[in-house]
Amino acid sequence: MSTQLTGLWPNFPATKLSGGQSLPSRIYSPPSTICAAHPLPSSSSIQIVGGKALGWQTNGNSKPSTNLGRTEAENDWDDLETDLYHWTKTLRSIQWFPGHISKTEKELKEQLKLMDVVIEVRDARIPMSTGHPQMDAWLGNRKRILVLNREDMISTADRNAWANYYARQGVKVIFSNGQLGMGTMKLGRLAKELAGGVNMKRRAKGLLPRPVRAGVVGYPNVGKSSLINRLLKRRMCPAAPRPGVTRELKWVRFGKDLEMLDSPGIIPMRISDQSAAIKLAICDDIGERSYDAADVAAILVQMLSRLPTVGMTALHGRYKIEADGSCGRGFVQKLANHLFNGDTHHAAFRILSDFRKGKFGWIALERPPQ
């Protein structure tokens, strides 16, 4: 059953997100109906959401926003980010800060003082969300290489967009695939080149040359240890496809000229940007105990239904169910009834797992900020 809504909708001000992104201010049109099938408890349901009618539990259509000088695709990504912000407003906050991270953060700050170059690894699907907000302050003027790992999990268009963005920023970026080793040799050469002046200064002082010291840092489960193992061509660092496997700092040597420090994933004590937190959960870059899988899967469905490269056609083709992707919770419930005897947790895990395995195609969940 659906209920007609009437009344005024406010103009939401621009909202600042992590990584320097801003959500544009837009006039919101009210959705025509509220999805009332399979209602949720009041503590975790959203009765009204902003943005287009593709809300947490809404159906309907609204007029697209138009910004002069911007492409339709750019406006669509802005709209999606804005809607995602409002979808997450009344969900349980996603927070994850295991005890070992606090200790590691203190040790890492001390070790960074010894680094000639720092290699920051991010998830290529969500480069902004996997950038630590305090990393710039920790590194100061230290030389840095940015690695966007899992390049095999995004499209060529996504890769080119991020490559152009970081080129304009003057940031040295390498795209890699830690599982197959693509980009690792280039990374090793670049690290030696950037820190090449270290031994020149040592020789000028009458000191013997030493290996270049490179620290590998980043969020949990972005592929830091796998990258090092591929570079060394042997398993020197524990690695597994889940966050929190590496729990202590470890130095490893690559030949005679390069030493690398593998570090546990570091994440803010409190994640203030819940849009970023949702993306971390979707991409399995945060502990699964920190979030409700059904909530995250429902929002993923709504995001995928909005992306032209996926849309409802791909969702229907994958699960063979007729459902409106604008009602994420309803889609998860229908899938649960169809395949899992009503178990929404298993249905949610299937959707998340399918995305992580590329069953909907290789796509990024972020585009560069304008």
PDB file of C-alpha atoms in Angstrom, residues 92-307:
ATOM      1  CA  ARG A  92      22.910   3.406  12.789  1.00  0.00           C
ATOM      2  CA  SER A  93      26.317   5.055  12.635  1.00  0.00           C
ATOM      3  CA  ILE A  94      29.080   2.827  11.229  1.00  0.00           C
ATOM      4  CA  GLN A  95      32.158   2.922  13.469  1.00  0.00           C
ATOM      5  CA  TRP A  96      35.068   0.483  13.651  1.00  0.00           C
ATOM      6  CA  PHE A  97      38.250   1.024  15.636  1.00  0.00           C
ATOM      7  CA  PRO A  98      39.891  -2.209  16.880  1.00  0.00           C
ATOM      8  CA  GLY A  99      42.246  -1.814  19.826  1.00  0.00           C
ATOM      9  CA  HIS A 100      45.414  -2.583  17.861  1.00  0.00           C
ATOM     10  CA  ILE A 101      44.873   0.412  15.549  1.00  0.00           C
ATOM     11  CA  SER A 102      45.429   2.961  18.321  1.00  0.00           C
ATOM     12  CA  LYS A 103      48.772   1.387  19.202  1.00  0.00           C
ATOM     13  CA  THR A 104      49.735   1.063  15.550  1.00  0.00           C
ATOM     14  CA  GLU A 105      48.925   4.696  14.839  1.00  0.00           C
ATOM     15  CA  LYS A 106      51.345   5.885  17.524  1.00  0.00           C
ATOM     16  CA  GLU A 107      54.109   3.549  16.321  1.00  0.00           C
ATOM     17  CA  LEU A 108      53.536   4.484  12.695  1.00  0.00           C
ATOM     18  CA  LYS A 109      53.877   8.196  13.384  1.00  0.00           C
ATOM     19  CA  GLU A 110      57.302   7.517  14.885  1.00  0.00           C
ATOM     20  CA  GLN A 111      58.368   5.286  11.985  1.00  0.00           C
ATOM     21  CA  LEU A 112      57.258   7.844   9.411  1.00  0.00           C
ATOM     22  CA  LYS A 113      60.054  10.113  10.614  1.00  0.00           C
ATOM     23  CA  LEU A 114      62.525   7.548   9.275  1.00  0.00           C
ATOM     24  CA  MET A 115      60.883   7.219   5.847  1.00  0.00           C
ATOM     25  CA  ASP A 116      62.439   8.499   2.632  1.00  0.00           C
ATOM     26  CA  VAL A 117      59.166   8.040   0.762  1.00  0.00           C
ATOM     27  CA  VAL A 118      55.653   7.019   1.790  1.00  0.00           C
ATOM     28  CA  ILE A 119      53.438   4.778  -0.356  1.00  0.00           C
ATOM     29  CA  GLU A 120      49.779   5.400   0.408  1.00  0.00           C
ATOM     30  CA  VAL A 121      47.486   2.644  -0.861  1.00  0.00           C
ATOM     31  CA  ARG A 122      43.815   3.321  -1.561  1.00  0.00           C
ATOM     32  CA  ASP A 123      40.934   1.315  -3.001  1.00  0.00           C
ATOM     33  CA  ALA A 124      40.502   2.338  -6.665  1.00  0.00           C
ATOM     34  CA  ARG A 125      36.717   1.898  -6.340  1.00  0.00           C
ATOM     35  CA  ILE A 126      36.524   4.555  -3.601  1.00  0.00           C
ATOM     36  CA  PRO A 127      39.739   6.643  -3.609  1.00  0.00           C
ATOM     37  CA  MET A 128      38.277   9.543  -1.632  1.00  0.00           C
ATOM     38  CA  SER A 129      36.672   7.397   1.059  1.00  0.00           C
ATOM     39  CA  THR A 130      39.901   5.428   1.658  1.00  0.00           C
ATOM     40  CA  GLY A 131      42.022   8.531   2.164  1.00  0.00           C
ATOM     41  CA  HIS A 132      42.786   9.115   5.867  1.00  0.00           C
ATOM     42  CA  PRO A 133      41.809  12.703   6.817  1.00  0.00           C
ATOM     43  CA  GLN A 134      45.005  13.165   8.872  1.00  0.00           C
ATOM     44  CA  MET A 135      47.455  11.657   6.387  1.00  0.00           C
ATOM     45  CA  ASP A 136      48.598  15.012   4.953  1.00  0.00           C
ATOM     46  CA  ALA A 137      49.377  16.322   8.431  1.00  0.00           C
ATOM     47  CA  TRP A 138      51.331  13.176   9.328  1.00  0.00           C
ATOM     48  CA  LEU A 139      53.436  13.215   6.155  1.00  0.00           C
ATOM     49  CA  GLY A 140      54.158  16.937   5.941  1.00  0.00           C
ATOM     50  CA  ASN A 141      56.621  17.541   3.076  1.00  0.00           C
ATOM     51  CA  ARG A 142      57.691  13.911   2.877  1.00  0.00           C
ATOM     52  CA  LYS A 143      57.656  12.443  -0.636  1.00  0.00           C
ATOM     53  CA  ARG A 144      54.584  10.401  -1.380  1.00  0.00           C
ATOM     54  CA  ILE A 145      53.389   7.919  -3.989  1.00  0.00           C
ATOM     55  CA  LEU A 146      49.657   7.281  -4.246  1.00  0.00           C
ATOM     56  CA  VAL A 147      48.694   3.742  -5.269  1.00  0.00           C
ATOM     57  CA  LEU A 148      45.138   3.028  -6.394  1.00  0.00           C
ATOM     58  CA  ASN A 149      44.934  -0.721  -5.906  1.00  0.00           C
ATOM     59  CA  ARG A 150      42.371  -3.062  -7.482  1.00  0.00           C
ATOM     60  CA  GLU A 151      42.444  -1.265 -10.812  1.00  0.00           C
ATOM     61  CA  ASP A 152      41.043  -4.475 -12.290  1.00  0.00           C
ATOM     62  CA  MET A 153      37.796  -3.780 -10.405  1.00  0.00           C
ATOM     63  CA  ILE A 154      36.991  -0.466 -12.122  1.00  0.00           C
ATOM     64  CA  SER A 155      36.252   0.472 -15.716  1.00  0.00           C
ATOM     65  CA  THR A 156      38.656   2.158 -18.109  1.00  0.00           C
ATOM     66  CA  ALA A 157      36.537   5.316 -17.922  1.00  0.00           C
ATOM     67  CA  ASP A 158      36.813   5.354 -14.118  1.00  0.00           C
ATOM     68  CA  ARG A 159      40.574   4.806 -14.315  1.00  0.00           C
ATOM     69  CA  ASN A 160      41.056   7.620 -16.828  1.00  0.00           C
ATOM     70  CA  ALA A 161      38.927  10.010 -14.765  1.00  0.00           C
ATOM     71  CA  TRP A 162      41.042   9.445 -11.645  1.00  0.00           C
ATOM     72  CA  ALA A 163      44.324   9.519 -13.586  1.00  0.00           C
ATOM     73  CA  ASN A 164      43.415  12.916 -15.039  1.00  0.00           C
ATOM     74  CA  TYR A 165      42.273  14.224 -11.662  1.00  0.00           C
ATOM     75  CA  TYR A 166      45.502  13.346  -9.856  1.00  0.00           C
ATOM     76  CA  ALA A 167      47.612  14.561 -12.784  1.00  0.00           C
ATOM     77  CA  ARG A 168      45.985  17.978 -12.376  1.00  0.00           C
ATOM     78  CA  GLN A 169      46.745  17.811  -8.655  1.00  0.00           C
ATOM     79  CA  GLY A 170      50.412  17.068  -9.380  1.00  0.00           C
ATOM     80  CA  VAL A 171      50.181  13.785  -7.439  1.00  0.00           C
ATOM     81  CA  LYS A 172      52.248  10.795  -8.564  1.00  0.00           C
ATOM     82  CA  VAL A 173      49.754   7.954  -8.879  1.00  0.00           C
ATOM     83  CA  ILE A 174      50.172   4.296  -9.822  1.00  0.00           C
ATOM     84  CA  PHE A 175      47.303   1.949 -10.611  1.00  0.00           C
ATOM     85  CA  SER A 176      47.944  -1.572  -9.416  1.00  0.00           C
ATOM     86  CA  ASN A 177      46.500  -5.018  -8.962  1.00  0.00           C
ATOM     87  CA  GLY A 178      48.077  -6.504  -5.864  1.00  0.00           C
ATOM     88  CA  GLN A 179      46.649  -9.948  -6.589  1.00  0.00           C
ATOM     89  CA  LEU A 180      48.246 -10.263 -10.043  1.00  0.00           C
ATOM     90  CA  GLY A 181      51.222  -7.976  -9.517  1.00  0.00           C
ATOM     91  CA  MET A 182      50.412  -5.332 -12.141  1.00  0.00           C
ATOM     92  CA  GLY A 183      52.039  -2.007 -11.279  1.00  0.00           C
ATOM     93  CA  THR A 184      54.343  -3.397  -8.576  1.00  0.00           C
ATOM     94  CA  MET A 185      57.620  -3.154 -10.520  1.00  0.00           C
ATOM     95  CA  LYS A 186      56.810   0.407 -11.551  1.00  0.00           C
ATOM     96  CA  LEU A 187      56.123   1.194  -7.907  1.00  0.00           C
ATOM     97  CA  GLY A 188      59.503  -0.147  -6.817  1.00  0.00           C
ATOM     98  CA  ARG A 189      61.340   1.893  -9.473  1.00  0.00           C
ATOM     99  CA  LEU A 190      59.459   5.084  -8.637  1.00  0.00           C
ATOM    100  CA  ALA A 191      60.146   4.711  -4.908  1.00  0.00           C
ATOM    101  CA  LYS A 192      63.897   4.418  -5.600  1.00  0.00           C
ATOM    102  CA  GLU A 193      63.827   7.389  -7.987  1.00  0.00           C
ATOM    103  CA  LEU A 194      62.006   9.689  -5.563  1.00  0.00           C
ATOM    104  CA  ALA A 195      64.381   8.851  -2.730  1.00  0.00           C
ATOM    105  CA  GLY A 196      67.496   8.757  -4.910  1.00  0.00           C
ATOM    106  CA  GLY A 197      68.807  11.978  -3.433  1.00  0.00           C
ATOM    107  CA  VAL A 198      69.146  10.376  -0.006  1.00  0.00           C
ATOM    108  CA  ASN A 199      72.350   8.530  -0.792  1.00  0.00           C
ATOM    109  CA  MET A 200      73.778  11.473  -2.716  1.00  0.00           C
ATOM    110  CA  LYS A 201      73.553  13.492   0.493  1.00  0.00           C
ATOM    111  CA  ARG A 202      75.060  10.637   2.491  1.00  0.00           C
ATOM    112  CA  ARG A 203      78.028  10.363   0.138  1.00  0.00           C
ATOM    113  CA  ALA A 204      78.569  14.119   0.351  1.00  0.00           C
ATOM    114  CA  LYS A 205      78.833  13.680   4.124  1.00  0.00           C
ATOM    115  CA  GLY A 206      81.231  10.774   3.776  1.00  0.00           C
ATOM    116  CA  LEU A 207      78.625   8.180   4.777  1.00  0.00           C
ATOM    117  CA  LEU A 208      78.002   4.839   3.135  1.00  0.00           C
ATOM    118  CA  PRO A 209      74.829   4.434   1.039  1.00  0.00           C
ATOM    119  CA  ARG A 210      71.874   2.586   2.542  1.00  0.00           C
ATOM    120  CA  PRO A 211      68.649   1.088   1.170  1.00  0.00           C
ATOM    121  CA  VAL A 212      65.780   3.474   0.453  1.00  0.00           C
ATOM    122  CA  ARG A 213      63.149   3.260   3.209  1.00  0.00           C
ATOM    123  CA  ALA A 214      59.542   3.233   2.018  1.00  0.00           C
ATOM    124  CA  GLY A 215      56.531   2.989   4.303  1.00  0.00           C
ATOM    125  CA  VAL A 216      53.324   1.422   2.984  1.00  0.00           C
ATOM    126  CA  VAL A 217      50.238   2.894   4.664  1.00  0.00           C
ATOM    127  CA  GLY A 218      46.491   2.975   4.113  1.00  0.00           C
ATOM    128  CA  TYR A 219      43.070   1.847   5.274  1.00  0.00           C
ATOM    129  CA  PRO A 220      42.359  -1.784   6.236  1.00  0.00           C
ATOM    130  CA  ASN A 221      41.992  -4.336   3.439  1.00  0.00           C
ATOM    131  CA  VAL A 222      43.062  -2.042   0.583  1.00  0.00           C
ATOM    132  CA  GLY A 223      45.786  -4.526  -0.420  1.00  0.00           C
ATOM    133  CA  LYS A 224      48.955  -3.214   1.235  1.00  0.00           C
ATOM    134  CA  SER A 225      50.399  -6.606   2.208  1.00  0.00           C
ATOM    135  CA  SER A 226      49.450  -8.242  -1.100  1.00  0.00           C
ATOM    136  CA  LEU A 227      51.210  -5.435  -2.941  1.00  0.00           C
ATOM    137  CA  ILE A 228      54.417  -5.988  -0.954  1.00  0.00           C
ATOM    138  CA  ASN A 229      54.249  -9.774  -1.427  1.00  0.00           C
ATOM    139  CA  ARG A 230      53.917  -9.313  -5.191  1.00  0.00           C
ATOM    140  CA  LEU A 231      56.815  -6.884  -5.230  1.00  0.00           C
ATOM    141  CA  LEU A 232      58.993  -9.348  -3.306  1.00  0.00           C
ATOM    142  CA  LYS A 233      57.677 -12.290  -5.361  1.00  0.00           C
ATOM    143  CA  ARG A 234      57.177 -14.286  -2.191  1.00  0.00           C
ATOM    144  CA  ARG A 235      54.802 -14.286   0.775  1.00  0.00           C
ATOM    145  CA  MET A 236      56.545 -12.222   3.420  1.00  0.00           C
ATOM    146  CA  CYS A 237      53.515 -10.434   4.878  1.00  0.00           C
ATOM    147  CA  PRO A 238      50.260 -12.065   6.009  1.00  0.00           C
ATOM    148  CA  ALA A 239      47.426 -11.177   3.648  1.00  0.00           C
ATOM    149  CA  ALA A 240      43.757 -12.136   3.390  1.00  0.00           C
ATOM    150  CA  PRO A 241      40.646 -10.569   1.785  1.00  0.00           C
ATOM    151  CA  ARG A 242      39.303  -9.123   5.025  1.00  0.00           C
ATOM    152  CA  PRO A 243      40.207  -6.113   7.172  1.00  0.00           C
ATOM    153  CA  GLY A 244      42.390  -6.430  10.263  1.00  0.00           C
ATOM    154  CA  VAL A 245      44.737  -9.285   9.208  1.00  0.00           C
ATOM    155  CA  THR A 246      47.977  -7.290   9.558  1.00  0.00           C
ATOM    156  CA  ARG A 247      48.264  -6.269  13.210  1.00  0.00           C
ATOM    157  CA  GLU A 248      51.873  -5.102  13.638  1.00  0.00           C
ATOM    158  CA  LEU A 249      54.554  -3.158  11.787  1.00  0.00           C
ATOM    159  CA  LYS A 250      57.003  -5.260   9.796  1.00  0.00           C
ATOM    160  CA  TRP A 251      60.111  -4.294   7.806  1.00  0.00           C
ATOM    161  CA  VAL A 252      60.916  -6.318   4.684  1.00  0.00           C
ATOM    162  CA  ARG A 253      63.822  -5.871   2.259  1.00  0.00           C
ATOM    163  CA  PHE A 254      63.493  -5.771  -1.526  1.00  0.00           C
ATOM    164  CA  GLY A 255      66.960  -6.476  -2.939  1.00  0.00           C
ATOM    165  CA  LYS A 256      69.848  -4.338  -1.745  1.00  0.00           C
ATOM    166  CA  ASP A 257      68.313  -0.962  -2.553  1.00  0.00           C
ATOM    167  CA  LEU A 258      64.844  -0.880  -0.992  1.00  0.00           C
ATOM    168  CA  GLU A 259      63.321  -1.575   2.427  1.00  0.00           C
ATOM    169  CA  MET A 260      59.556  -1.473   2.901  1.00  0.00           C
ATOM    170  CA  LEU A 261      57.479  -1.175   6.057  1.00  0.00           C
ATOM    171  CA  ASP A 262      54.197  -3.074   6.017  1.00  0.00           C
ATOM    172  CA  SER A 263      51.688  -1.562   8.438  1.00  0.00           C
ATOM    173  CA  PRO A 264      48.238  -2.492   9.730  1.00  0.00           C
ATOM    174  CA  GLY A 265      45.329  -0.564   8.280  1.00  0.00           C
ATOM    175  CA  ILE A 266      44.723   2.744  10.016  1.00  0.00           C
ATOM    176  CA  ILE A 267      41.314   4.329  10.185  1.00  0.00           C
ATOM    177  CA  PRO A 268      39.973   7.375  12.071  1.00  0.00           C
ATOM    178  CA  MET A 269      38.805   6.753  15.619  1.00  0.00           C
ATOM    179  CA  ARG A 270      35.463   8.197  14.586  1.00  0.00           C
ATOM    180  CA  ILE A 271      34.128   8.310  11.010  1.00  0.00           C
ATOM    181  CA  SER A 272      32.143  11.505  10.682  1.00  0.00           C
ATOM    182  CA  ASP A 273      31.328  11.023   6.984  1.00  0.00           C
ATOM    183  CA  GLN A 274      28.780   8.227   6.972  1.00  0.00           C
ATOM    184  CA  SER A 275      28.513   8.255   3.180  1.00  0.00           C
ATOM    185  CA  ALA A 276      32.176   7.244   3.131  1.00  0.00           C
ATOM    186  CA  ALA A 277      31.506   4.650   5.858  1.00  0.00           C
ATOM    187  CA  ILE A 278      28.778   3.031   3.751  1.00  0.00           C
ATOM    188  CA  LYS A 279      31.184   2.770   0.811  1.00  0.00           C
ATOM    189  CA  LEU A 280      33.848   1.237   3.066  1.00  0.00           C
ATOM    190  CA  ALA A 281      31.301  -1.383   4.123  1.00  0.00           C
ATOM    191  CA  ILE A 282      30.195  -2.080   0.549  1.00  0.00           C
ATOM    192  CA  CYS A 283      33.810  -2.578  -0.577  1.00  0.00           C
ATOM    193  CA  ASP A 284      34.708  -4.684   2.492  1.00  0.00           C
ATOM    194  CA  ASP A 285      37.266  -2.136   3.709  1.00  0.00           C
ATOM    195  CA  ILE A 286      35.901  -2.074   7.260  1.00  0.00           C
ATOM    196  CA  GLY A 287      35.056  -4.795   9.789  1.00  0.00           C
ATOM    197  CA  GLU A 288      31.694  -6.441   9.075  1.00  0.00           C
ATOM    198  CA  ARG A 289      30.695  -6.268  12.743  1.00  0.00           C
ATOM    199  CA  SER A 290      30.479  -2.494  12.426  1.00  0.00           C
ATOM    200  CA  TYR A 291      27.460  -2.429  10.113  1.00  0.00           C
ATOM    201  CA  ASP A 292      24.105  -4.018   9.386  1.00  0.00           C
ATOM    202  CA  ALA A 293      24.510  -5.965   6.135  1.00  0.00           C
ATOM    203  CA  ALA A 294      20.841  -5.502   5.193  1.00  0.00           C
ATOM    204  CA  ASP A 295      21.129  -1.709   5.500  1.00  0.00           C
ATOM    205  CA  VAL A 296      24.317  -1.604   3.441  1.00  0.00           C
ATOM    206  CA  ALA A 297      23.011  -3.971   0.752  1.00  0.00           C
ATOM    207  CA  ALA A 298      19.794  -1.973   0.430  1.00  0.00           C
ATOM    208  CA  ILE A 299      21.732   1.234  -0.193  1.00  0.00           C
ATOM    209  CA  LEU A 300      24.012  -0.590  -2.656  1.00  0.00           C
ATOM    210  CA  VAL A 301      20.935  -1.667  -4.634  1.00  0.00           C
ATOM    211  CA  GLN A 302      19.753   1.936  -4.779  1.00  0.00           C
ATOM    212  CA  MET A 303      23.195   3.103  -5.920  1.00  0.00           C
ATOM    213  CA  LEU A 304      23.510   0.417  -8.596  1.00  0.00           C
ATOM    214  CA  SER A 305      20.029   1.126  -9.915  1.00  0.00           C
ATOM    215  CA  ARG A 306      21.166   4.718 -10.539  1.00  0.00           C
ATOM    216  CA  LEU A 307      24.349   3.848 -12.442  1.00  0.00           C
TER     217      LEU A 307
END
